[in-house]
Amino acid sequence: DVKVTQSSRYLVKRTGEKVFLECVQDMDHENMFWYRQDPGLGLRLIYFSYDVKMKEKGDIPEGYSVSREKKERFSLILESASTNQTSMYLCASSSLWTFATNEKLFFGSGTQLSVL
Amino acid sequence: AQTVTQSQPEMSVQEAETVTLSCTYDTSESNYYLFWYKQPPSRQMILVIRQEAYKQQNATENRFSVNFQKAAKSFSLKISDSQLGDTAMYFCAFRETSGSRLTFGEGTQLTVNP
């Protein structure tokens, strides 16, 4: 089974800190995504990447950046954390070549980030 | 830009009964994919069912089925014989045929009562 692993399940940070959220997948997937989940707003796409060193902005990229130096790892960076970035962050991956057929995103279990 | 709307923030149903979750979407595309994902308390997202827009036949997966109305841009999920394990947040999602990114709705929290 595909495994998408997020480094932390819960994280507490202070305002102004630089925060790194890490995501690793073990199935050689080309596509990787970072979503933010908030009550009443659903999942909103922050950034995605379709190859190493390639990235595209999603719907809410402000205040975030990403890094993909290796195919299996996709990092979300909060340069200066703010309280309005308190949220659940979900990482996902998919195969570029089979997505059209199996059409399935594989998700991590999420990181609940609290910024105080 | 595509939008997905789930107008029912919360729903509840008795065990063994049937419940329908609503979803509407907006797009100018003629071909696309629609999905229902389930997120139980474990937070692990699980694909429940998917529908290809060019297929007129409604998708079914065991107790889960959809009512896909393309002209009305409606995609509802019906859960038959509800089980306690169906308690979860359910998200409707949309994807263009040519793209990789999914657009999600706001979610519906379903509670199945014993």
PDB file of C-alpha atoms in Angstrom:
ATOM      1  CA  ASP A   1       0.000   0.000   0.000  1.00  0.00           C
ATOM      2  CA  VAL A   2       1.067   3.540  -0.710  1.00  0.00           C
ATOM      3  CA  LYS A   3       2.182   5.367   2.354  1.00  0.00           C
ATOM      4  CA  VAL A   4       2.208   9.120   2.762  1.00  0.00           C
ATOM      5  CA  THR A   5       3.859  10.102   6.008  1.00  0.00           C
ATOM      6  CA  GLN A   6       3.641  13.496   7.656  1.00  0.00           C
ATOM      7  CA  SER A   7       6.347  14.079  10.212  1.00  0.00           C
ATOM      8  CA  SER A   8       4.149  15.393  13.018  1.00  0.00           C
ATOM      9  CA  ARG A   9       0.562  14.728  14.024  1.00  0.00           C
ATOM     10  CA  TYR A  10       0.408  17.759  16.325  1.00  0.00           C
ATOM     11  CA  LEU A  11       2.629  20.821  16.365  1.00  0.00           C
ATOM     12  CA  VAL A  12       2.602  23.946  18.503  1.00  0.00           C
ATOM     13  CA  LYS A  13       4.597  26.985  17.407  1.00  0.00           C
ATOM     14  CA  ARG A  14       4.886  30.631  18.379  1.00  0.00           C
ATOM     15  CA  THR A  15       4.022  33.612  16.214  1.00  0.00           C
ATOM     16  CA  GLY A  16       6.951  34.611  14.028  1.00  0.00           C
ATOM     17  CA  GLU A  17       8.659  31.223  14.073  1.00  0.00           C
ATOM     18  CA  LYS A  18       9.738  29.526  10.859  1.00  0.00           C
ATOM     19  CA  VAL A  19       7.864  26.263  10.565  1.00  0.00           C
ATOM     20  CA  PHE A  20       8.624  23.240   8.407  1.00  0.00           C
ATOM     21  CA  LEU A  21       5.999  20.600   7.680  1.00  0.00           C
ATOM     22  CA  GLU A  22       7.455  17.510   6.081  1.00  0.00           C
ATOM     23  CA  CYS A  23       5.767  14.933   3.869  1.00  0.00           C
ATOM     24  CA  VAL A  24       7.282  11.755   2.458  1.00  0.00           C
ATOM     25  CA  GLN A  25       5.702   9.242   0.072  1.00  0.00           C
ATOM     26  CA  ASP A  26       7.062   5.813  -0.757  1.00  0.00           C
ATOM     27  CA  MET A  27       5.503   5.052  -4.153  1.00  0.00           C
ATOM     28  CA  ASP A  28       7.604   7.166  -6.513  1.00  0.00           C
ATOM     29  CA  HIS A  29       4.679   9.512  -7.220  1.00  0.00           C
ATOM     30  CA  GLU A  30       5.300  12.523  -9.405  1.00  0.00           C
ATOM     31  CA  ASN A  31       2.506  14.703  -7.987  1.00  0.00           C
ATOM     32  CA  MET A  32       2.482  15.973  -4.433  1.00  0.00           C
ATOM     33  CA  PHE A  33       0.090  18.424  -2.818  1.00  0.00           C
ATOM     34  CA  TRP A  34      -0.345  20.481   0.328  1.00  0.00           C
ATOM     35  CA  TYR A  35      -3.876  21.245   1.450  1.00  0.00           C
ATOM     36  CA  ARG A  36      -5.141  23.204   4.399  1.00  0.00           C
ATOM     37  CA  GLN A  37      -8.352  22.032   6.126  1.00  0.00           C
ATOM     38  CA  ASP A  38     -10.506  24.422   8.157  1.00  0.00           C
ATOM     39  CA  PRO A  39     -14.027  23.873   9.543  1.00  0.00           C
ATOM     40  CA  GLY A  40     -16.656  25.158   7.154  1.00  0.00           C
ATOM     41  CA  LEU A  41     -14.100  25.781   4.414  1.00  0.00           C
ATOM     42  CA  GLY A  42     -13.155  22.226   3.472  1.00  0.00           C
ATOM     43  CA  LEU A  43      -9.760  21.531   1.920  1.00  0.00           C
ATOM     44  CA  ARG A  44      -8.008  24.325   0.099  1.00  0.00           C
ATOM     45  CA  LEU A  45      -4.938  23.800  -2.064  1.00  0.00           C
ATOM     46  CA  ILE A  46      -1.844  25.714  -0.963  1.00  0.00           C
ATOM     47  CA  TYR A  47       0.821  24.429  -3.380  1.00  0.00           C
ATOM     48  CA  PHE A  48       1.465  21.422  -5.531  1.00  0.00           C
ATOM     49  CA  SER A  49       4.424  19.921  -7.329  1.00  0.00           C
ATOM     50  CA  TYR A  50       4.519  17.651 -10.364  1.00  0.00           C
ATOM     51  CA  ASP A  51       8.255  17.007 -10.384  1.00  0.00           C
ATOM     52  CA  VAL A  52      11.442  17.619  -8.428  1.00  0.00           C
ATOM     53  CA  LYS A  53      12.106  21.340  -8.059  1.00  0.00           C
ATOM     54  CA  MET A  54       8.826  22.134  -9.827  1.00  0.00           C
ATOM     55  CA  LYS A  55       5.982  23.840  -7.980  1.00  0.00           C
ATOM     56  CA  GLU A  56       2.768  25.650  -8.710  1.00  0.00           C
ATOM     57  CA  LYS A  57       0.665  27.892  -6.530  1.00  0.00           C
ATOM     58  CA  GLY A  58      -2.689  26.651  -5.439  1.00  0.00           C
ATOM     59  CA  ASP A  59      -5.619  28.736  -4.269  1.00  0.00           C
ATOM     60  CA  ILE A  60      -4.116  30.110  -1.024  1.00  0.00           C
ATOM     61  CA  PRO A  61      -0.300  30.324  -1.345  1.00  0.00           C
ATOM     62  CA  GLU A  62       0.149  33.571   0.584  1.00  0.00           C
ATOM     63  CA  GLY A  63       2.354  33.141   3.635  1.00  0.00           C
ATOM     64  CA  TYR A  64       3.635  29.742   2.498  1.00  0.00           C
ATOM     65  CA  SER A  65       6.453  28.362   0.391  1.00  0.00           C
ATOM     66  CA  VAL A  66       7.412  24.818  -0.574  1.00  0.00           C
ATOM     67  CA  SER A  67      10.478  22.787  -1.356  1.00  0.00           C
ATOM     68  CA  ARG A  68      10.887  19.619  -3.356  1.00  0.00           C
ATOM     69  CA  GLU A  69      14.524  18.649  -3.618  1.00  0.00           C
ATOM     70  CA  LYS A  70      13.846  14.910  -3.822  1.00  0.00           C
ATOM     71  CA  LYS A  71      10.987  13.137  -5.511  1.00  0.00           C
ATOM     72  CA  GLU A  72       9.702  11.484  -2.359  1.00  0.00           C
ATOM     73  CA  ARG A  73       9.726  14.558  -0.113  1.00  0.00           C
ATOM     74  CA  PHE A  74       7.601  17.713  -0.254  1.00  0.00           C
ATOM     75  CA  SER A  75       8.024  20.334   2.444  1.00  0.00           C
ATOM     76  CA  LEU A  76       5.684  23.151   3.362  1.00  0.00           C
ATOM     77  CA  ILE A  77       7.338  26.189   4.918  1.00  0.00           C
ATOM     78  CA  LEU A  78       5.715  28.929   6.953  1.00  0.00           C
ATOM     79  CA  GLU A  79       8.333  31.667   6.818  1.00  0.00           C
ATOM     80  CA  SER A  80       6.884  33.585   9.776  1.00  0.00           C
ATOM     81  CA  ALA A  81       4.011  31.754  11.399  1.00  0.00           C
ATOM     82  CA  SER A  82       0.896  33.723  12.264  1.00  0.00           C
ATOM     83  CA  THR A  83      -2.161  32.809  14.320  1.00  0.00           C
ATOM     84  CA  ASN A  84      -4.351  32.673  11.210  1.00  0.00           C
ATOM     85  CA  GLN A  85      -2.227  29.767   9.994  1.00  0.00           C
ATOM     86  CA  THR A  86      -3.515  27.603  12.837  1.00  0.00           C
ATOM     87  CA  SER A  87      -5.085  24.749  10.907  1.00  0.00           C
ATOM     88  CA  MET A  88      -4.944  21.116   9.837  1.00  0.00           C
ATOM     89  CA  TYR A  89      -2.451  20.530   7.041  1.00  0.00           C
ATOM     90  CA  LEU A  90      -2.846  17.550   4.743  1.00  0.00           C
ATOM     91  CA  CYS A  91      -0.275  16.238   2.314  1.00  0.00           C
ATOM     92  CA  ALA A  92      -1.258  14.066  -0.648  1.00  0.00           C
ATOM     93  CA  SER A  93       0.399  12.368  -3.594  1.00  0.00           C
ATOM     94  CA  SER A  94      -0.602  10.745  -6.876  1.00  0.00           C
ATOM     95  CA  SER A  95       0.977   9.174  -9.898  1.00  0.00           C
ATOM     96  CA  LEU A  96       1.151  11.380 -12.965  1.00  0.00           C
ATOM     97  CA  TRP A  97       0.765   8.372 -15.226  1.00  0.00           C
ATOM     98  CA  THR A  98      -2.017   6.438 -13.515  1.00  0.00           C
ATOM     99  CA  PHE A  99      -3.987   9.288 -12.026  1.00  0.00           C
ATOM    100  CA  ALA A 100      -6.176   9.424 -15.089  1.00  0.00           C
ATOM    101  CA  THR A 101      -7.112   5.801 -14.603  1.00  0.00           C
ATOM    102  CA  ASN A 102      -7.099   5.153 -10.887  1.00  0.00           C
ATOM    103  CA  GLU A 103      -7.879   8.795 -10.143  1.00  0.00           C
ATOM    104  CA  LYS A 104      -6.922   8.511  -6.537  1.00  0.00           C
ATOM    105  CA  LEU A 105      -5.098  10.841  -4.228  1.00  0.00           C
ATOM    106  CA  PHE A 106      -3.205   9.220  -1.361  1.00  0.00           C
ATOM    107  CA  PHE A 107      -3.308  11.308   1.783  1.00  0.00           C
ATOM    108  CA  GLY A 108      -1.212  11.564   4.904  1.00  0.00           C
ATOM    109  CA  SER A 109      -2.896  11.635   8.316  1.00  0.00           C
ATOM    110  CA  GLY A 110      -2.523  15.368   8.692  1.00  0.00           C
ATOM    111  CA  THR A 111      -0.640  17.757  10.963  1.00  0.00           C
ATOM    112  CA  GLN A 112      -2.699  19.865  13.340  1.00  0.00           C
ATOM    113  CA  LEU A 113      -0.702  23.067  13.694  1.00  0.00           C
ATOM    114  CA  SER A 114      -1.410  25.564  16.453  1.00  0.00           C
ATOM    115  CA  VAL A 115       0.285  28.962  16.285  1.00  0.00           C
ATOM    116  CA  LEU A 116       0.186  30.817  19.600  1.00  0.00           C
TER     117      LEU A 116
ATOM    118  CA  ALA B   1     -12.482  28.611 -11.587  1.00  0.00           C
ATOM    119  CA  GLN B   2     -14.366  25.584 -10.436  1.00  0.00           C
ATOM    120  CA  THR B   3     -16.319  25.668  -7.201  1.00  0.00           C
ATOM    121  CA  VAL B   4     -17.847  22.869  -5.162  1.00  0.00           C
ATOM    122  CA  THR B   5     -20.616  23.499  -2.635  1.00  0.00           C
ATOM    123  CA  GLN B   6     -21.919  21.237   0.105  1.00  0.00           C
ATOM    124  CA  SER B   7     -24.873  22.958   1.732  1.00  0.00           C
ATOM    125  CA  GLN B   8     -25.319  20.546   4.652  1.00  0.00           C
ATOM    126  CA  PRO B   9     -22.663  21.135   7.328  1.00  0.00           C
ATOM    127  CA  GLU B  10     -24.031  18.364   9.554  1.00  0.00           C
ATOM    128  CA  MET B  11     -26.367  15.413   9.150  1.00  0.00           C
ATOM    129  CA  SER B  12     -27.382  12.504  11.299  1.00  0.00           C
ATOM    130  CA  VAL B  13     -29.034   9.174  10.557  1.00  0.00           C
ATOM    131  CA  GLN B  14     -30.100   6.112  12.485  1.00  0.00           C
ATOM    132  CA  GLU B  15     -28.177   2.920  12.001  1.00  0.00           C
ATOM    133  CA  ALA B  16     -29.524   0.819   9.085  1.00  0.00           C
ATOM    134  CA  GLU B  17     -31.327   3.759   7.505  1.00  0.00           C
ATOM    135  CA  THR B  18     -30.515   5.578   4.253  1.00  0.00           C
ATOM    136  CA  VAL B  19     -29.061   9.062   4.024  1.00  0.00           C
ATOM    137  CA  THR B  20     -28.263  11.352   1.095  1.00  0.00           C
ATOM    138  CA  LEU B  21     -25.526  13.992   1.115  1.00  0.00           C
ATOM    139  CA  SER B  22     -25.783  16.843  -1.378  1.00  0.00           C
ATOM    140  CA  CYS B  23     -23.130  18.424  -3.557  1.00  0.00           C
ATOM    141  CA  THR B  24     -23.319  20.976  -6.346  1.00  0.00           C
ATOM    142  CA  TYR B  25     -20.498  22.292  -8.476  1.00  0.00           C
ATOM    143  CA  ASP B  26     -19.835  24.916 -11.065  1.00  0.00           C
ATOM    144  CA  THR B  27     -17.684  24.452 -14.146  1.00  0.00           C
ATOM    145  CA  SER B  28     -17.574  25.367 -17.806  1.00  0.00           C
ATOM    146  CA  GLU B  29     -15.845  22.108 -18.680  1.00  0.00           C
ATOM    147  CA  SER B  30     -17.789  19.363 -20.454  1.00  0.00           C
ATOM    148  CA  ASN B  31     -15.710  16.481 -19.166  1.00  0.00           C
ATOM    149  CA  TYR B  32     -14.395  16.055 -15.651  1.00  0.00           C
ATOM    150  CA  TYR B  33     -14.319  13.740 -12.652  1.00  0.00           C
ATOM    151  CA  LEU B  34     -16.265  13.912  -9.409  1.00  0.00           C
ATOM    152  CA  PHE B  35     -15.401  12.207  -6.137  1.00  0.00           C
ATOM    153  CA  TRP B  36     -16.642  11.604  -2.640  1.00  0.00           C
ATOM    154  CA  TYR B  37     -13.983  11.257   0.050  1.00  0.00           C
ATOM    155  CA  LYS B  38     -14.564  10.182   3.646  1.00  0.00           C
ATOM    156  CA  GLN B  39     -12.514  11.407   6.612  1.00  0.00           C
ATOM    157  CA  PRO B  40     -13.179   9.426   9.818  1.00  0.00           C
ATOM    158  CA  PRO B  41     -11.907  10.582  13.239  1.00  0.00           C
ATOM    159  CA  SER B  42      -8.538   9.008  12.414  1.00  0.00           C
ATOM    160  CA  ARG B  43      -8.187  11.862   9.869  1.00  0.00           C
ATOM    161  CA  GLN B  44      -7.178   9.424   7.112  1.00  0.00           C
ATOM    162  CA  MET B  45      -8.910  10.451   3.881  1.00  0.00           C
ATOM    163  CA  ILE B  46     -10.518   7.538   2.043  1.00  0.00           C
ATOM    164  CA  LEU B  47     -11.894   7.573  -1.497  1.00  0.00           C
ATOM    165  CA  VAL B  48     -15.511   6.401  -1.364  1.00  0.00           C
ATOM    166  CA  ILE B  49     -16.657   6.669  -4.964  1.00  0.00           C
ATOM    167  CA  ARG B  50     -15.869   8.448  -8.220  1.00  0.00           C
ATOM    168  CA  GLN B  51     -17.861   9.405 -11.309  1.00  0.00           C
ATOM    169  CA  GLU B  52     -16.682  10.336 -14.793  1.00  0.00           C
ATOM    170  CA  ALA B  53     -18.839  13.076 -16.267  1.00  0.00           C
ATOM    171  CA  TYR B  54     -19.086  11.509 -19.719  1.00  0.00           C
ATOM    172  CA  LYS B  55     -20.637   8.365 -18.212  1.00  0.00           C
ATOM    173  CA  GLN B  56     -24.387   8.670 -17.799  1.00  0.00           C
ATOM    174  CA  GLN B  57     -24.626   5.657 -15.530  1.00  0.00           C
ATOM    175  CA  ASN B  58     -24.448   6.484 -11.840  1.00  0.00           C
ATOM    176  CA  ALA B  59     -21.500   4.934  -9.998  1.00  0.00           C
ATOM    177  CA  THR B  60     -22.096   2.459  -7.183  1.00  0.00           C
ATOM    178  CA  GLU B  61     -19.758   0.883  -4.627  1.00  0.00           C
ATOM    179  CA  ASN B  62     -21.531  -1.579  -2.346  1.00  0.00           C
ATOM    180  CA  ARG B  63     -23.740   0.524  -0.017  1.00  0.00           C
ATOM    181  CA  PHE B  64     -22.630   3.795  -1.620  1.00  0.00           C
ATOM    182  CA  SER B  65     -24.168   5.198  -4.779  1.00  0.00           C
ATOM    183  CA  VAL B  66     -24.373   8.574  -6.460  1.00  0.00           C
ATOM    184  CA  ASN B  67     -27.072  10.529  -8.238  1.00  0.00           C
ATOM    185  CA  PHE B  68     -25.221  12.447 -10.934  1.00  0.00           C
ATOM    186  CA  GLN B  69     -27.270  15.141 -12.664  1.00  0.00           C
ATOM    187  CA  LYS B  70     -24.931  16.757 -15.184  1.00  0.00           C
ATOM    188  CA  ALA B  71     -27.302  19.439 -16.435  1.00  0.00           C
ATOM    189  CA  ALA B  72     -28.105  20.505 -12.883  1.00  0.00           C
ATOM    190  CA  LYS B  73     -24.427  20.168 -11.852  1.00  0.00           C
ATOM    191  CA  SER B  74     -25.448  18.050  -8.908  1.00  0.00           C
ATOM    192  CA  PHE B  75     -23.639  15.044  -7.440  1.00  0.00           C
ATOM    193  CA  SER B  76     -25.275  13.551  -4.345  1.00  0.00           C
ATOM    194  CA  LEU B  77     -24.086  10.567  -2.330  1.00  0.00           C
ATOM    195  CA  LYS B  78     -26.531   7.984  -1.018  1.00  0.00           C
ATOM    196  CA  ILE B  79     -25.493   5.693   1.809  1.00  0.00           C
ATOM    197  CA  SER B  80     -27.766   2.707   2.302  1.00  0.00           C
ATOM    198  CA  ASP B  81     -27.970   0.563   5.437  1.00  0.00           C
ATOM    199  CA  SER B  82     -25.914   3.100   7.386  1.00  0.00           C
ATOM    200  CA  GLN B  83     -23.358   1.687   9.799  1.00  0.00           C
ATOM    201  CA  LEU B  84     -21.684   3.218  12.838  1.00  0.00           C
ATOM    202  CA  GLY B  85     -18.395   3.139  10.928  1.00  0.00           C
ATOM    203  CA  ASP B  86     -19.857   5.517   8.359  1.00  0.00           C
ATOM    204  CA  THR B  87     -19.606   8.312  10.921  1.00  0.00           C
ATOM    205  CA  ALA B  88     -17.154  10.728   9.309  1.00  0.00           C
ATOM    206  CA  MET B  89     -16.687  13.997   7.474  1.00  0.00           C
ATOM    207  CA  TYR B  90     -17.585  13.592   3.799  1.00  0.00           C
ATOM    208  CA  PHE B  91     -16.059  15.771   1.103  1.00  0.00           C
ATOM    209  CA  CYS B  92     -17.233  16.168  -2.461  1.00  0.00           C
ATOM    210  CA  ALA B  93     -14.434  16.945  -4.934  1.00  0.00           C
ATOM    211  CA  PHE B  94     -14.020  17.931  -8.582  1.00  0.00           C
ATOM    212  CA  ARG B  95     -11.157  17.469 -11.027  1.00  0.00           C
ATOM    213  CA  GLU B  96     -10.766  18.595 -14.604  1.00  0.00           C
ATOM    214  CA  THR B  97      -9.924  15.841 -17.064  1.00  0.00           C
ATOM    215  CA  SER B  98      -6.613  17.422 -17.970  1.00  0.00           C
ATOM    216  CA  GLY B  99      -5.505  18.462 -14.507  1.00  0.00           C
ATOM    217  CA  SER B 100      -4.166  16.810 -11.380  1.00  0.00           C
ATOM    218  CA  ARG B 101      -5.530  19.091  -8.702  1.00  0.00           C
ATOM    219  CA  LEU B 102      -8.783  18.470  -6.841  1.00  0.00           C
ATOM    220  CA  THR B 103     -11.176  21.165  -5.696  1.00  0.00           C
ATOM    221  CA  PHE B 104     -13.045  20.204  -2.528  1.00  0.00           C
ATOM    222  CA  GLY B 105     -16.340  21.268  -1.004  1.00  0.00           C
ATOM    223  CA  GLU B 106     -16.807  22.460   2.563  1.00  0.00           C
ATOM    224  CA  GLY B 107     -17.616  19.018   3.921  1.00  0.00           C
ATOM    225  CA  THR B 108     -20.618  17.378   5.615  1.00  0.00           C
ATOM    226  CA  GLN B 109     -20.207  15.836   9.068  1.00  0.00           C
ATOM    227  CA  LEU B 110     -22.302  12.665   9.131  1.00  0.00           C
ATOM    228  CA  THR B 111     -23.159  10.997  12.420  1.00  0.00           C
ATOM    229  CA  VAL B 112     -24.713   7.535  12.469  1.00  0.00           C
ATOM    230  CA  ASN B 113     -26.616   6.932  15.688  1.00  0.00           C
ATOM    231  CA  PRO B 114     -27.171   3.467  17.210  1.00  0.00           C
TER     232      PRO B 114
END
